[in-house]
Every structure is written in C-alpha cells, then in structure tokens.
mmCIF file of C-alpha atoms in Angstrom:
data_model
loop_
_atom_site.group_PDB
_atom_site.id
_atom_site.type_symbol
_atom_site.label_atom_id
_atom_site.label_comp_id
_atom_site.label_asym_id
_atom_site.label_seq_id
_atom_site.Cartn_x
_atom_site.Cartn_y
_atom_site.Cartn_z
ATOM 1 C CA MET Y 1 72.633 -33.900 89.052
ATOM 2 C CA ASP Y 2 75.896 -34.504 90.951
ATOM 3 C CA LYS Y 3 76.994 -31.853 93.442
ATOM 4 C CA PHE Y 4 80.600 -30.759 93.132
ATOM 5 C CA TYR Y 5 82.411 -29.162 96.080
ATOM 6 C CA THR Y 6 85.170 -27.050 94.632
ATOM 7 C CA TYR Y 7 87.448 -24.079 95.248
ATOM 8 C CA PHE Y 8 88.805 -22.080 92.342
ATOM 9 C CA ARG Y 9 92.374 -22.184 93.683
ATOM 10 C CA SER Y 10 92.478 -25.913 94.554
ATOM 11 C CA SER Y 11 94.673 -27.866 92.125
ATOM 12 C CA ALA Y 12 92.850 -31.083 93.000
ATOM 13 C CA ALA Y 13 89.465 -29.512 92.218
ATOM 14 C CA TYR Y 14 90.979 -28.137 88.985
ATOM 15 C CA ARG Y 15 91.799 -31.744 87.950
ATOM 16 C CA VAL Y 16 88.153 -32.687 88.298
ATOM 17 C CA ARG Y 17 86.971 -29.540 86.502
ATOM 18 C CA ILE Y 18 89.078 -30.501 83.485
ATOM 19 C CA ALA Y 19 87.579 -34.012 83.385
ATOM 20 C CA LEU Y 20 84.036 -32.655 83.749
ATOM 21 C CA ALA Y 21 84.633 -30.214 80.903
ATOM 22 C CA LEU Y 22 86.265 -32.823 78.646
ATOM 23 C CA LYS Y 23 83.334 -35.178 79.190
ATOM 24 C CA GLY Y 24 80.716 -32.435 78.994
ATOM 25 C CA VAL Y 25 79.200 -33.366 82.364
ATOM 26 C CA ALA Y 26 77.084 -30.691 84.069
ATOM 27 C CA VAL Y 27 77.253 -30.548 87.873
ATOM 28 C CA GLU Y 28 75.975 -28.218 90.568
ATOM 29 C CA SER Y 29 79.161 -26.459 91.737
ATOM 30 C CA LEU Y 30 79.284 -25.579 95.433
ATOM 31 C CA PRO Y 31 82.350 -23.498 96.279
ATOM 32 C CA VAL Y 32 84.113 -24.056 99.614
ATOM 33 C CA ASN Y 33 86.510 -21.224 100.434
ATOM 34 C CA LEU Y 34 89.691 -22.881 101.716
ATOM 35 C CA ARG Y 35 91.427 -19.573 102.344
ATOM 36 C CA THR Y 36 88.845 -18.492 104.930
ATOM 37 C CA GLY Y 37 88.710 -21.998 106.452
ATOM 38 C CA GLU Y 38 85.154 -22.700 105.297
ATOM 39 C CA GLN Y 39 86.071 -26.394 104.972
ATOM 40 C CA HIS Y 40 86.141 -26.734 108.755
ATOM 41 C CA GLY Y 41 82.488 -25.645 109.155
ATOM 42 C CA ASP Y 42 79.357 -27.553 108.133
ATOM 43 C CA TYR Y 43 81.236 -29.042 105.211
ATOM 44 C CA ALA Y 44 83.392 -31.175 107.531
ATOM 45 C CA ALA Y 45 80.273 -32.934 108.840
ATOM 46 C CA ALA Y 46 79.613 -34.264 105.342
ATOM 47 C CA ASN Y 47 83.262 -34.785 104.413
ATOM 48 C CA PRO Y 48 85.475 -35.688 107.427
ATOM 49 C CA GLN Y 49 88.615 -35.123 105.343
ATOM 50 C CA ALA Y 50 87.566 -31.452 105.127
ATOM 51 C CA LEU Y 51 89.338 -31.129 101.795
ATOM 52 C CA VAL Y 52 88.062 -30.268 98.353
ATOM 53 C CA PRO Y 53 87.161 -31.537 95.882
ATOM 54 C CA ALA Y 54 84.319 -33.843 96.808
ATOM 55 C CA LEU Y 55 81.470 -35.027 94.668
ATOM 56 C CA CYS Y 56 78.058 -36.047 95.910
ATOM 57 C CA THR Y 57 76.258 -38.292 93.435
ATOM 58 C CA ALA Y 58 72.540 -38.013 92.663
ATOM 59 C CA ASP Y 59 72.146 -41.108 94.916
ATOM 60 C CA GLY Y 60 73.693 -39.201 97.828
ATOM 61 C CA VAL Y 61 77.072 -40.985 97.866
ATOM 62 C CA LEU Y 62 79.883 -38.598 98.826
ATOM 63 C CA LEU Y 63 83.167 -39.253 97.034
ATOM 64 C CA SER Y 64 86.299 -37.586 98.347
ATOM 65 C CA GLN Y 65 89.791 -37.682 96.805
ATOM 66 C CA SER Y 66 90.202 -36.231 93.332
ATOM 67 C CA LEU Y 67 91.659 -39.470 91.915
ATOM 68 C CA VAL Y 68 88.568 -41.349 93.080
ATOM 69 C CA ILE Y 69 86.270 -38.731 91.567
ATOM 70 C CA LEU Y 70 88.181 -38.973 88.273
ATOM 71 C CA GLU Y 71 87.674 -42.765 88.269
ATOM 72 C CA TYR Y 72 84.004 -42.327 89.065
ATOM 73 C CA LEU Y 73 83.607 -39.949 86.126
ATOM 74 C CA GLU Y 74 85.446 -42.376 83.855
ATOM 75 C CA GLN Y 75 83.116 -45.225 84.908
ATOM 76 C CA THR Y 76 79.932 -43.191 84.796
ATOM 77 C CA TYR Y 77 80.563 -41.019 81.752
ATOM 78 C CA PRO Y 78 82.865 -43.155 79.605
ATOM 79 C CA ASN Y 79 82.865 -40.836 76.565
ATOM 80 C CA PRO Y 80 85.260 -39.437 75.657
ATOM 81 C CA PRO Y 81 87.536 -41.869 77.504
ATOM 82 C CA LEU Y 82 90.339 -40.372 79.602
ATOM 83 C CA LEU Y 83 92.217 -43.662 79.809
ATOM 84 C CA PRO Y 84 93.530 -45.831 76.957
ATOM 85 C CA SER Y 85 91.508 -49.036 76.437
ATOM 86 C CA ASP Y 86 94.657 -51.174 76.773
ATOM 87 C CA SER Y 87 95.061 -51.979 80.472
ATOM 88 C CA MET Y 88 98.855 -51.618 80.572
ATOM 89 C CA GLN Y 89 98.635 -48.284 78.753
ATOM 90 C CA ALA Y 90 95.986 -47.193 81.247
ATOM 91 C CA LEU Y 91 98.437 -48.018 84.056
ATOM 92 C CA ALA Y 92 101.132 -45.970 82.304
ATOM 93 C CA VAL Y 93 98.758 -42.994 82.298
ATOM 94 C CA LYS Y 94 97.931 -43.551 85.970
ATOM 95 C CA SER Y 95 101.624 -43.758 86.789
ATOM 96 C CA ILE Y 96 102.001 -40.166 85.536
ATOM 97 C CA ALA Y 97 98.831 -38.993 87.283
ATOM 98 C CA TYR Y 98 99.719 -40.622 90.601
ATOM 99 C CA HIS Y 99 103.268 -39.332 90.472
ATOM 100 C CA ILE Y 100 101.865 -35.812 90.415
ATOM 101 C CA ALA Y 101 99.078 -36.506 92.907
ATOM 102 C CA CYS Y 102 101.170 -38.485 95.431
ATOM 103 C CA ASP Y 103 104.693 -37.131 95.110
ATOM 104 C CA ILE Y 104 104.480 -33.497 93.969
ATOM 105 C CA HIS Y 105 101.176 -31.892 94.875
ATOM 106 C CA PRO Y 106 100.821 -33.031 98.541
ATOM 107 C CA LEU Y 107 104.029 -31.253 99.524
ATOM 108 C CA ASN Y 108 103.058 -27.950 97.983
ATOM 109 C CA ASN Y 109 99.418 -27.409 98.738
ATOM 110 C CA LEU Y 110 98.039 -24.573 100.793
ATOM 111 C CA ARG Y 111 97.748 -26.345 104.153
ATOM 112 C CA VAL Y 112 101.403 -27.428 104.000
ATOM 113 C CA LEU Y 113 102.691 -23.992 102.989
ATOM 114 C CA ASN Y 114 100.572 -22.507 105.793
ATOM 115 C CA PHE Y 115 102.116 -24.921 108.315
ATOM 116 C CA LEU Y 116 105.623 -23.935 107.206
ATOM 117 C CA LYS Y 117 104.685 -20.270 107.582
ATOM 118 C CA ASN Y 118 102.574 -20.282 110.750
ATOM 119 C CA GLU Y 119 103.758 -23.212 112.865
ATOM 120 C CA LEU Y 120 107.395 -23.357 111.745
ATOM 121 C CA ALA Y 121 107.745 -19.563 111.264
ATOM 122 C CA HIS Y 122 109.515 -19.831 107.921
ATOM 123 C CA SER Y 123 110.043 -16.783 105.723
ATOM 124 C CA GLU Y 124 108.480 -16.409 102.286
ATOM 125 C CA ASN Y 125 111.943 -17.100 100.853
ATOM 126 C CA THR Y 126 112.258 -20.441 102.600
ATOM 127 C CA ILE Y 127 108.742 -21.421 101.589
ATOM 128 C CA GLN Y 128 109.654 -20.579 98.005
ATOM 129 C CA THR Y 129 112.759 -22.807 98.314
ATOM 130 C CA TRP Y 130 110.613 -25.648 99.645
ATOM 131 C CA TYR Y 131 108.072 -25.228 96.853
ATOM 132 C CA ALA Y 132 110.719 -25.071 94.137
ATOM 133 C CA HIS Y 133 112.633 -28.061 95.506
ATOM 134 C CA TRP Y 134 109.705 -30.491 95.339
ATOM 135 C CA VAL Y 135 108.210 -29.281 92.109
ATOM 136 C CA ARG Y 136 111.573 -29.267 90.292
ATOM 137 C CA LYS Y 137 112.434 -32.727 91.612
ATOM 138 C CA GLY Y 138 109.056 -34.047 90.478
ATOM 139 C CA PHE Y 139 109.073 -32.322 87.089
ATOM 140 C CA SER Y 140 112.617 -33.564 86.350
ATOM 141 C CA ALA Y 141 111.468 -37.162 86.774
ATOM 142 C CA LEU Y 142 108.245 -36.490 84.922
ATOM 143 C CA GLU Y 143 110.066 -34.958 81.965
ATOM 144 C CA LYS Y 144 112.008 -38.225 81.491
ATOM 145 C CA GLN Y 145 108.852 -40.281 81.875
ATOM 146 C CA LEU Y 146 106.978 -38.149 79.325
ATOM 147 C CA ALA Y 147 109.795 -38.507 76.782
ATOM 148 C CA ASN Y 148 108.528 -42.086 76.317
ATOM 149 C CA SER Y 149 104.821 -41.382 76.095
ATOM 150 C CA ALA Y 150 103.952 -37.804 75.150
ATOM 151 C CA GLY Y 151 102.407 -36.544 71.954
ATOM 152 C CA LYS Y 152 100.311 -33.406 72.093
ATOM 153 C CA PHE Y 153 99.299 -34.576 75.564
ATOM 154 C CA CYS Y 154 101.022 -36.682 78.266
ATOM 155 C CA PHE Y 155 100.099 -39.934 76.569
ATOM 156 C CA ASP Y 156 99.865 -39.607 72.820
ATOM 157 C CA ASP Y 157 97.585 -37.004 71.246
ATOM 158 C CA ALA Y 158 94.380 -37.177 73.309
ATOM 159 C CA PRO Y 159 93.895 -35.877 76.847
ATOM 160 C CA THR Y 160 93.914 -38.383 79.706
ATOM 161 C CA LEU Y 161 93.778 -38.406 83.489
ATOM 162 C CA ALA Y 162 97.504 -37.588 83.402
ATOM 163 C CA ASP Y 163 96.762 -34.230 81.758
ATOM 164 C CA CYS Y 164 93.965 -33.579 84.265
ATOM 165 C CA CYS Y 165 96.688 -33.772 86.940
ATOM 166 C CA LEU Y 166 99.568 -32.147 85.048
ATOM 167 C CA ILE Y 167 97.949 -28.932 83.872
ATOM 168 C CA PRO Y 168 96.881 -27.719 87.377
ATOM 169 C CA GLN Y 169 100.330 -28.584 88.735
ATOM 170 C CA VAL Y 170 102.066 -26.506 86.048
ATOM 171 C CA TYR Y 171 99.576 -23.664 86.480
ATOM 172 C CA ASN Y 172 100.403 -23.686 90.197
ATOM 173 C CA ALA Y 173 104.154 -23.845 89.583
ATOM 174 C CA LYS Y 174 103.987 -20.842 87.272
ATOM 175 C CA ARG Y 175 102.078 -18.890 89.937
ATOM 176 C CA TYR Y 176 104.999 -19.590 92.267
ATOM 177 C CA GLY Y 177 107.418 -18.336 89.626
ATOM 178 C CA ILE Y 178 109.104 -21.660 88.857
ATOM 179 C CA ALA Y 179 111.300 -21.390 85.752
ATOM 180 C CA MET Y 180 110.126 -23.973 83.252
ATOM 181 C CA GLU Y 181 112.963 -24.015 80.692
ATOM 182 C CA ASP Y 182 114.348 -27.316 81.996
ATOM 183 C CA PHE Y 183 111.016 -28.951 81.251
ATOM 184 C CA PRO Y 184 110.346 -28.525 77.530
ATOM 185 C CA ILE Y 185 107.947 -31.461 77.120
ATOM 186 C CA ILE Y 186 105.859 -30.422 80.127
ATOM 187 C CA THR Y 187 105.802 -26.846 78.847
ATOM 188 C CA ARG Y 188 104.769 -27.906 75.346
ATOM 189 C CA ILE Y 189 101.884 -30.016 76.704
ATOM 190 C CA TYR Y 190 100.779 -27.196 79.005
ATOM 191 C CA GLU Y 191 100.783 -24.602 76.267
ATOM 192 C CA TYR Y 192 98.899 -26.849 73.890
ATOM 193 C CA ALA Y 193 96.305 -27.837 76.514
ATOM 194 C CA LEU Y 194 95.558 -24.214 77.283
ATOM 195 C CA THR Y 195 94.430 -23.678 73.682
ATOM 196 C CA GLN Y 196 91.675 -26.299 74.178
ATOM 197 C CA PRO Y 197 88.162 -25.251 75.297
ATOM 198 C CA ALA Y 198 87.816 -27.761 78.180
ATOM 199 C CA PHE Y 199 91.128 -26.730 79.704
ATOM 200 C CA ILE Y 200 90.246 -23.058 79.316
ATOM 201 C CA ALA Y 201 86.850 -23.567 80.985
ATOM 202 C CA ALA Y 202 88.491 -25.306 83.971
ATOM 203 C CA LYS Y 203 91.020 -22.533 84.740
ATOM 204 C CA PRO Y 204 90.821 -20.913 88.183
ATOM 205 C CA GLU Y 205 90.117 -17.463 86.763
ATOM 206 C CA ASN Y 206 87.120 -18.804 84.856
ATOM 207 C CA GLN Y 207 85.329 -20.092 87.980
ATOM 208 C CA ALA Y 208 82.334 -18.381 89.585
ATOM 209 C CA ASP Y 209 84.106 -18.212 92.983
ATOM 210 C CA PHE Y 210 87.308 -16.666 91.585
ATOM 211 C CA VAL Y 211 88.690 -13.631 93.380
ATOM 212 C CA GLU Y 212 92.028 -11.930 92.814
ATOM 213 C CA MET C 1 108.656 -63.780 87.140
ATOM 214 C CA ASP C 2 108.108 -60.104 87.979
ATOM 215 C CA LYS C 3 111.012 -58.171 89.523
ATOM 216 C CA PHE C 4 110.129 -56.159 92.592
ATOM 217 C CA TYR C 5 112.288 -53.210 93.663
ATOM 218 C CA THR C 6 111.762 -52.786 97.373
ATOM 219 C CA TYR C 7 113.271 -51.447 100.602
ATOM 220 C CA PHE C 8 112.322 -52.973 103.924
ATOM 221 C CA ARG C 9 111.639 -49.571 105.520
ATOM 222 C CA SER C 10 109.582 -48.083 102.651
ATOM 223 C CA SER C 11 105.888 -47.843 103.561
ATOM 224 C CA ALA C 12 104.933 -47.774 99.890
ATOM 225 C CA ALA C 13 106.903 -50.991 99.214
ATOM 226 C CA TYR C 14 105.280 -52.490 102.325
ATOM 227 C CA ARG C 15 101.835 -51.869 100.721
ATOM 228 C CA VAL C 16 102.851 -53.920 97.706
ATOM 229 C CA ARG C 17 104.388 -56.672 99.867
ATOM 230 C CA ILE C 18 101.055 -57.113 101.636
ATOM 231 C CA ALA C 19 99.189 -57.442 98.329
ATOM 232 C CA LEU C 20 101.757 -59.909 96.968
ATOM 233 C CA ALA C 21 101.457 -62.022 100.134
ATOM 234 C CA LEU C 22 97.645 -61.908 100.177
ATOM 235 C CA LYS C 23 97.535 -63.014 96.544
ATOM 236 C CA GLY C 24 100.338 -65.547 96.935
ATOM 237 C CA VAL C 25 102.348 -64.018 94.067
ATOM 238 C CA ALA C 26 106.059 -64.876 93.985
ATOM 239 C CA VAL C 27 108.415 -62.143 92.724
ATOM 240 C CA GLU C 28 112.158 -61.635 92.525
ATOM 241 C CA SER C 29 112.803 -59.043 95.245
ATOM 242 C CA LEU C 30 115.603 -56.581 94.510
ATOM 243 C CA PRO C 31 116.324 -54.339 97.490
ATOM 244 C CA VAL C 32 117.267 -50.691 96.892
ATOM 245 C CA ASN C 33 118.754 -49.100 100.008
ATOM 246 C CA LEU C 34 117.111 -45.662 100.304
ATOM 247 C CA ARG C 35 119.084 -44.760 103.412
ATOM 248 C CA THR C 36 122.432 -44.969 101.604
ATOM 249 C CA GLY C 37 120.994 -43.244 98.493
ATOM 250 C CA GLU C 38 121.246 -46.335 96.306
ATOM 251 C CA GLN C 39 118.129 -45.130 94.417
ATOM 252 C CA HIS C 40 120.189 -42.378 92.775
ATOM 253 C CA GLY C 41 122.625 -44.830 91.157
ATOM 254 C CA ASP C 42 121.947 -47.278 88.313
ATOM 255 C CA TYR C 43 118.393 -47.704 89.543
ATOM 256 C CA ALA C 44 117.482 -44.139 88.481
ATOM 257 C CA ALA C 45 118.325 -44.994 84.865
ATOM 258 C CA ALA C 46 115.534 -47.588 84.882
ATOM 259 C CA ASN C 47 113.157 -45.610 87.093
ATOM 260 C CA PRO C 48 113.499 -41.821 86.659
ATOM 261 C CA GLN C 49 111.354 -41.227 89.749
ATOM 262 C CA ALA C 50 114.173 -42.890 91.764
ATOM 263 C CA LEU C 51 111.644 -44.061 94.335
ATOM 264 C CA VAL C 52 110.674 -47.520 95.485
ATOM 265 C CA PRO C 53 108.644 -49.568 94.996
ATOM 266 C CA ALA C 54 108.774 -50.373 91.308
ATOM 267 C CA LEU C 55 107.780 -53.547 89.573
ATOM 268 C CA CYS C 56 109.208 -54.820 86.308
ATOM 269 C CA THR C 57 106.879 -57.267 84.603
ATOM 270 C CA ALA C 58 108.088 -60.417 82.839
ATOM 271 C CA ASP C 59 107.501 -58.439 79.586
ATOM 272 C CA GLY C 60 109.949 -55.781 80.743
ATOM 273 C CA VAL C 61 107.415 -53.046 81.533
ATOM 274 C CA LEU C 62 108.498 -50.980 84.526
ATOM 275 C CA LEU C 63 105.660 -49.822 86.765
ATOM 276 C CA SER C 64 106.352 -47.136 89.325
ATOM 277 C CA GLN C 65 103.956 -45.795 91.981
ATOM 278 C CA SER C 66 102.675 -48.258 94.576
ATOM 279 C CA LEU C 67 99.009 -47.538 93.753
ATOM 280 C CA VAL C 68 99.653 -48.430 90.124
ATOM 281 C CA ILE C 69 101.448 -51.630 91.122
ATOM 282 C CA LEU C 70 98.523 -52.564 93.374
ATOM 283 C CA GLU C 71 96.122 -52.088 90.444
ATOM 284 C CA TYR C 72 98.360 -54.143 88.189
ATOM 285 C CA LEU C 73 98.379 -56.975 90.734
ATOM 286 C CA GLU C 74 94.591 -56.775 91.045
ATOM 287 C CA GLN C 75 94.210 -57.004 87.239
ATOM 288 C CA THR C 76 96.810 -59.716 86.753
ATOM 289 C CA TYR C 77 96.194 -61.876 89.815
ATOM 290 C CA PRO C 78 92.504 -61.308 90.557
ATOM 291 C CA ASN C 79 92.228 -63.929 93.348
ATOM 292 C CA PRO C 80 91.684 -63.223 96.115
ATOM 293 C CA PRO C 81 90.240 -59.838 95.099
ATOM 294 C CA LEU C 82 91.417 -56.791 97.040
ATOM 295 C CA LEU C 83 88.543 -54.639 95.821
ATOM 296 C CA PRO C 84 84.790 -55.258 96.198
ATOM 297 C CA SER C 85 83.087 -56.309 92.950
ATOM 298 C CA ASP C 86 80.569 -53.461 93.248
ATOM 299 C CA SER C 87 82.102 -50.443 91.505
ATOM 300 C CA MET C 88 80.898 -47.836 94.037
ATOM 301 C CA GLN C 89 82.155 -49.974 96.918
ATOM 302 C CA ALA C 90 85.470 -50.307 95.118
ATOM 303 C CA LEU C 91 85.640 -46.498 94.945
ATOM 304 C CA ALA C 92 84.902 -46.300 98.689
ATOM 305 C CA VAL C 93 87.890 -48.584 99.308
ATOM 306 C CA LYS C 94 90.069 -46.479 97.021
ATOM 307 C CA SER C 95 88.948 -43.328 98.802
ATOM 308 C CA ILE C 96 90.501 -44.727 102.004
ATOM 309 C CA ALA C 97 93.632 -45.945 100.229
ATOM 310 C CA TYR C 98 94.189 -42.673 98.349
ATOM 311 C CA HIS C 99 93.573 -40.597 101.464
ATOM 312 C CA ILE C 100 96.513 -42.380 103.091
ATOM 313 C CA ALA C 101 98.660 -42.397 99.945
ATOM 314 C CA CYS C 102 98.011 -38.785 98.875
ATOM 315 C CA ASP C 103 97.328 -36.883 102.095
ATOM 316 C CA ILE C 104 99.216 -38.611 104.923
ATOM 317 C CA HIS C 105 102.180 -40.595 103.667
ATOM 318 C CA PRO C 106 103.776 -38.046 101.264
ATOM 319 C CA LEU C 107 104.317 -35.547 104.075
ATOM 320 C CA ASN C 108 106.034 -38.001 106.375
ATOM 321 C CA ASN C 109 108.313 -40.091 104.249
ATOM 322 C CA LEU C 110 112.062 -40.220 104.595
ATOM 323 C CA ARG C 111 112.995 -37.700 101.880
ATOM 324 C CA VAL C 112 110.723 -35.066 103.419
ATOM 325 C CA LEU C 113 111.942 -35.617 106.973
ATOM 326 C CA ASN C 114 115.518 -35.451 105.640
ATOM 327 C CA PHE C 115 114.787 -32.127 103.944
ATOM 328 C CA LEU C 116 113.389 -30.696 107.179
ATOM 329 C CA LYS C 117 116.501 -31.877 109.009
ATOM 330 C CA ASN C 118 119.264 -31.126 106.508
ATOM 331 C CA GLU C 119 118.066 -28.215 104.367
ATOM 332 C CA LEU C 120 115.848 -26.458 106.913
ATOM 333 C CA ALA C 121 117.993 -27.390 109.951
ATOM 334 C CA HIS C 122 115.091 -28.432 112.128
ATOM 335 C CA SER C 123 115.628 -30.266 115.415
ATOM 336 C CA GLU C 124 114.414 -33.807 116.018
ATOM 337 C CA ASN C 125 111.682 -32.289 118.206
ATOM 338 C CA THR C 126 110.326 -30.122 115.401
ATOM 339 C CA ILE C 127 110.452 -33.021 112.971
ATOM 340 C CA GLN C 128 108.480 -35.067 115.492
ATOM 341 C CA THR C 129 105.904 -32.243 115.720
ATOM 342 C CA TRP C 130 105.619 -32.180 111.932
ATOM 343 C CA TYR C 131 105.223 -35.942 111.730
ATOM 344 C CA ALA C 132 102.620 -36.059 114.505
ATOM 345 C CA HIS C 133 100.634 -33.142 113.062
ATOM 346 C CA TRP C 134 100.046 -34.728 109.664
ATOM 347 C CA VAL C 135 99.494 -38.274 110.830
ATOM 348 C CA ARG C 136 97.058 -37.222 113.579
ATOM 349 C CA LYS C 137 95.153 -34.963 111.190
ATOM 350 C CA GLY C 138 94.893 -37.779 108.671
ATOM 351 C CA PHE C 139 94.015 -40.494 111.171
ATOM 352 C CA SER C 140 91.301 -38.315 112.755
ATOM 353 C CA ALA C 141 89.543 -38.015 109.396
ATOM 354 C CA LEU C 142 90.160 -41.669 108.597
ATOM 355 C CA GLU C 143 88.698 -42.811 111.914
ATOM 356 C CA LYS C 144 85.391 -41.096 110.996
ATOM 357 C CA GLN C 145 85.484 -42.538 107.498
ATOM 358 C CA LEU C 146 86.138 -46.074 108.815
ATOM 359 C CA ALA C 147 83.213 -45.825 111.253
ATOM 360 C CA ASN C 148 80.977 -46.239 108.182
ATOM 361 C CA SER C 149 82.813 -49.088 106.500
ATOM 362 C CA ALA C 150 85.030 -51.128 108.815
ATOM 363 C CA GLY C 151 84.562 -54.685 109.980
ATOM 364 C CA LYS C 152 87.648 -56.702 110.822
ATOM 365 C CA PHE C 153 89.352 -54.707 108.058
ATOM 366 C CA CYS C 154 88.867 -51.207 106.623
ATOM 367 C CA PHE C 155 85.980 -52.298 104.448
ATOM 368 C CA ASP C 156 84.010 -55.140 105.967
ATOM 369 C CA ASP C 157 85.751 -58.364 106.997
ATOM 370 C CA ALA C 158 88.157 -59.101 104.142
ATOM 371 C CA PRO C 159 91.399 -57.255 103.390
ATOM 372 C CA THR C 160 91.410 -54.712 100.555
ATOM 373 C CA LEU C 161 93.753 -52.165 99.005
ATOM 374 C CA ALA C 162 92.770 -49.845 101.881
ATOM 375 C CA ASP C 163 94.371 -52.231 104.392
ATOM 376 C CA CYS C 164 97.456 -52.546 102.177
ATOM 377 C CA CYS C 165 97.865 -48.780 102.666
ATOM 378 C CA LEU C 166 96.683 -48.467 106.282
ATOM 379 C CA ILE C 167 98.828 -51.094 107.990
ATOM 380 C CA PRO C 168 102.208 -49.667 106.823
ATOM 381 C CA GLN C 169 101.055 -46.163 107.806
ATOM 382 C CA VAL C 170 100.156 -47.292 111.340
ATOM 383 C CA TYR C 171 103.370 -49.322 111.625
ATOM 384 C CA ASN C 172 105.277 -46.176 110.697
ATOM 385 C CA ALA C 173 103.303 -43.971 113.101
ATOM 386 C CA LYS C 174 104.030 -46.356 115.970
ATOM 387 C CA ARG C 175 107.745 -46.229 115.136
ATOM 388 C CA TYR C 176 107.525 -42.465 115.544
ATOM 389 C CA GLY C 177 105.819 -42.911 118.899
ATOM 390 C CA ILE C 178 102.394 -41.555 117.914
ATOM 391 C CA ALA C 179 99.810 -42.275 120.636
ATOM 392 C CA MET C 180 96.987 -44.253 119.077
ATOM 393 C CA GLU C 181 94.261 -44.082 121.767
ATOM 394 C CA ASP C 182 92.248 -41.505 119.807
ATOM 395 C CA PHE C 183 92.008 -43.953 116.924
ATOM 396 C CA PRO C 184 90.296 -47.102 118.245
ATOM 397 C CA ILE C 185 88.998 -48.398 114.912
ATOM 398 C CA ILE C 186 92.360 -47.956 113.200
ATOM 399 C CA THR C 187 94.068 -49.660 116.143
ATOM 400 C CA ARG C 188 91.623 -52.575 116.120
ATOM 401 C CA ILE C 189 92.155 -53.163 112.378
ATOM 402 C CA TYR C 190 95.925 -52.916 112.765
ATOM 403 C CA GLU C 191 96.055 -55.385 115.629
ATOM 404 C CA TYR C 192 93.807 -57.838 113.839
ATOM 405 C CA ALA C 193 95.753 -57.585 110.567
ATOM 406 C CA LEU C 194 99.016 -58.341 112.325
ATOM 407 C CA THR C 195 97.646 -61.732 113.388
ATOM 408 C CA GLN C 196 97.244 -62.702 109.715
ATOM 409 C CA PRO C 197 100.049 -64.558 107.864
ATOM 410 C CA ALA C 198 100.214 -62.252 104.810
ATOM 411 C CA PHE C 199 100.526 -59.140 106.958
ATOM 412 C CA ILE C 200 103.167 -60.815 109.114
ATOM 413 C CA ALA C 201 105.179 -61.872 106.062
ATOM 414 C CA ALA C 202 105.152 -58.300 104.714
ATOM 415 C CA LYS C 203 106.509 -56.617 107.863
ATOM 416 C CA PRO C 204 109.801 -54.731 107.557
ATOM 417 C CA GLU C 205 111.580 -56.965 110.074
ATOM 418 C CA ASN C 206 110.689 -60.038 108.030
ATOM 419 C CA GLN C 207 112.427 -58.813 104.860
ATOM 420 C CA ALA C 208 115.759 -60.119 103.603
ATOM 421 C CA ASP C 209 117.235 -56.593 103.509
ATOM 422 C CA PHE C 210 116.165 -55.696 107.054
ATOM 423 C CA VAL C 211 118.774 -54.154 109.302
ATOM 424 C CA GLU C 212 118.296 -52.641 112.763
#
C-alpha cells in the first residue's frame, strides 16, 4: 500500500485526497504537522523539500509535489479518469490546474504568510490584503477561463485534476473571508462538488489529524 | 506555425524557449512587454491570465502556463524527448521541474517583487532578503534532490524539462546576486548547459525584444 504524507490543513495535500477518494484508492495516511514544524524533523531526511504532500509507493519511491502525485495516480489507477482522453482537452484541464498550483496557491500558503508576519513584521490586516490580492487576481482570470469549459465541474460535467486543485483553493479562500460574489462559476462548481462523497471525504475537517 | 507570446526577461518564457530550441521548433515570436504593462492591453482579451508565455497553435488553441506549453511541445514534437521514456523516471524529472515552477519561481517573479515594493512599500534591501530567502530555500532542497539524479544535466546526461526550468531560475538568481557556492551541483549543470547551443539561443540577451 502507498504511504501518504499529509496534513489536514494543507491545500496541496487536499488536492491529492480528492483524487484518492475519486479513484477509491486506499493509502496509509501519515500526518505531518506543519504548524508545529514537524516537517523539519525526520521527515526532511526522506523528503528534502520538507513539504507535504508526498507519496511513497509500495516500491519505496518517494514522490513529492502534488501535481506529480496526481499524475502518478492517474497513470497507476486510471479509473475513473481525471483527465479527458483527448490530449488537447487534457492540456486545457492542466492549464486550469497549473494556474491554481503555480500562480495562486504558492503566494498564499502557510510558510509565505508566516514570513510576512514573522520576518517582515506585517500586521494581520496587511497579510489579509496580500492574501486577497493574489486570490482575487487569480480567481478573476480563472472565472473567464472557466466560462469556456465549465459544466458541473471545471471541465464539463465530470471531475478532473482541475477540480482537485480548485476546491481546496476555494475552501482556503473562504477561510480567509474572501467574498466570492464576483466569481459565480467558481462558486457554483465549489458548491456542487461539496455535495459529492469524494469531495466531502477529502475535506480538512474529515481528516484523522484535524484539530480546531 | 505556432505563435509564441514571450518576453525576454520572463523566466517562464525562457523555459519554453529552451524547449523550442532543443527540439528545433520554429515559432512566430510575439513579444509582450511585461515591464510596461503591455500584458493588460489587447493581450488580456486573448489570454485572461495576462501572463506570458502563451502559445497559440496553428489551429487557434491558446495554451497558457509554461508547464502546459512544455507538455504540448513534448506531445507534438517528440524528438528529441525531454522526458525519460520510463514513466516513473519521467515523474522524477517533473518533480524537479514542478518544484522550481510551483515553489521557487512564483514567489520571486516581477509582479510579486513589484507588489512588495509598491503596495507594501518595502526597500530594495528587504526585497533582496525576500528573493534570497525563497531561492536559497528552494535551491538547498533541489541540491539534495539532484544528488540522486544529476549527470551533466538534472537527470542523467541529456536535457529534460527539469533543465528547461532550472536554467532560467539560476540565471535569474545570479541577476539578483545570489551566491551560488552552496549549490555545486546546480552550478555545474548551469555552467555546462550554457555551453550548449539551444541554451545559448534561449538566453534573454539573445532575444529580439531584449533591452538593457
């Protein structure tokens, strides 16, 4: 069985949890508490990036980077597929996923917000401004992109890797109190996804390591 | 012929230029000047993300996100390959590429440094501290990762998508005066790559839109 290094609050781990649940893949979940800095202990010896998620295959290969883990799952457990079979459509899905993973999420994750707070001595208000700026900029572009592709999910009516990335990003934005009324397509997809069992199972509050 | 929206100073466009040169693919290059904000004009109508690079195929499909464009090039122009044929090795290459593209580059690109300067009123010194923090953190992890995979390039002796991402990141770090002595493997790969014609052709100073 694959070992899955996760943290309930990590958006990138949440992406992988959604894919695992959609595909019905069982893994051994090993929580790494990012808030107490557990990633810098023994875990860093196995994963130099000291980030979660990571996945260690039954053959002992350690995969870091959530997008890589999602591709591994797609290769290894192809059903149900999380990418369209048409290669250009698959790239359109990845364009949405990578936009979130490369241009929105990296600016707003915990280590960056901590740097703004601790090293640059910014107030909670300024950190909120930073968070809102990048997420609103990203969602505005995404909303236009989704107008061309979305059905019930980001690309048509079945969940894809794009939804694995979008839902955790919206969940996170709502935690930070971002108003969503300018993003009706994103909101509609989010609300629909959260009625589906796999997306419910992957939520932070439904993880074994969840704490308030 | 594909149309390629680029900017000489964009690290993400630089990634794609390397792949185009390695594969010997000719494109129509259309520069978008990010420093004067040209990306917010007519270009944004075609590409809502208003970022470069983007690639418009001969069929009129617009691909945004450099990682997506790299995958498109790999699918469409498979020779020479920029990914190993073994699927787990290909994921190892992507793990390096995505580490750079998701965890290093997004924190240090122009729009972020501009936000620190203009909206948060930080000094050049603080911006330099920010830049150095994220690039050193990323390169430290990468150096350990490369110890297991590197030959002349990031993965063995032939260039891959990982090198397409690494070389622009090192070029950028050197522009910002980051000391590289703690990163001997990265430095060795960088210096070797810059002796190769495709990597030379892709350099910012060798682009038609280059200005001092």
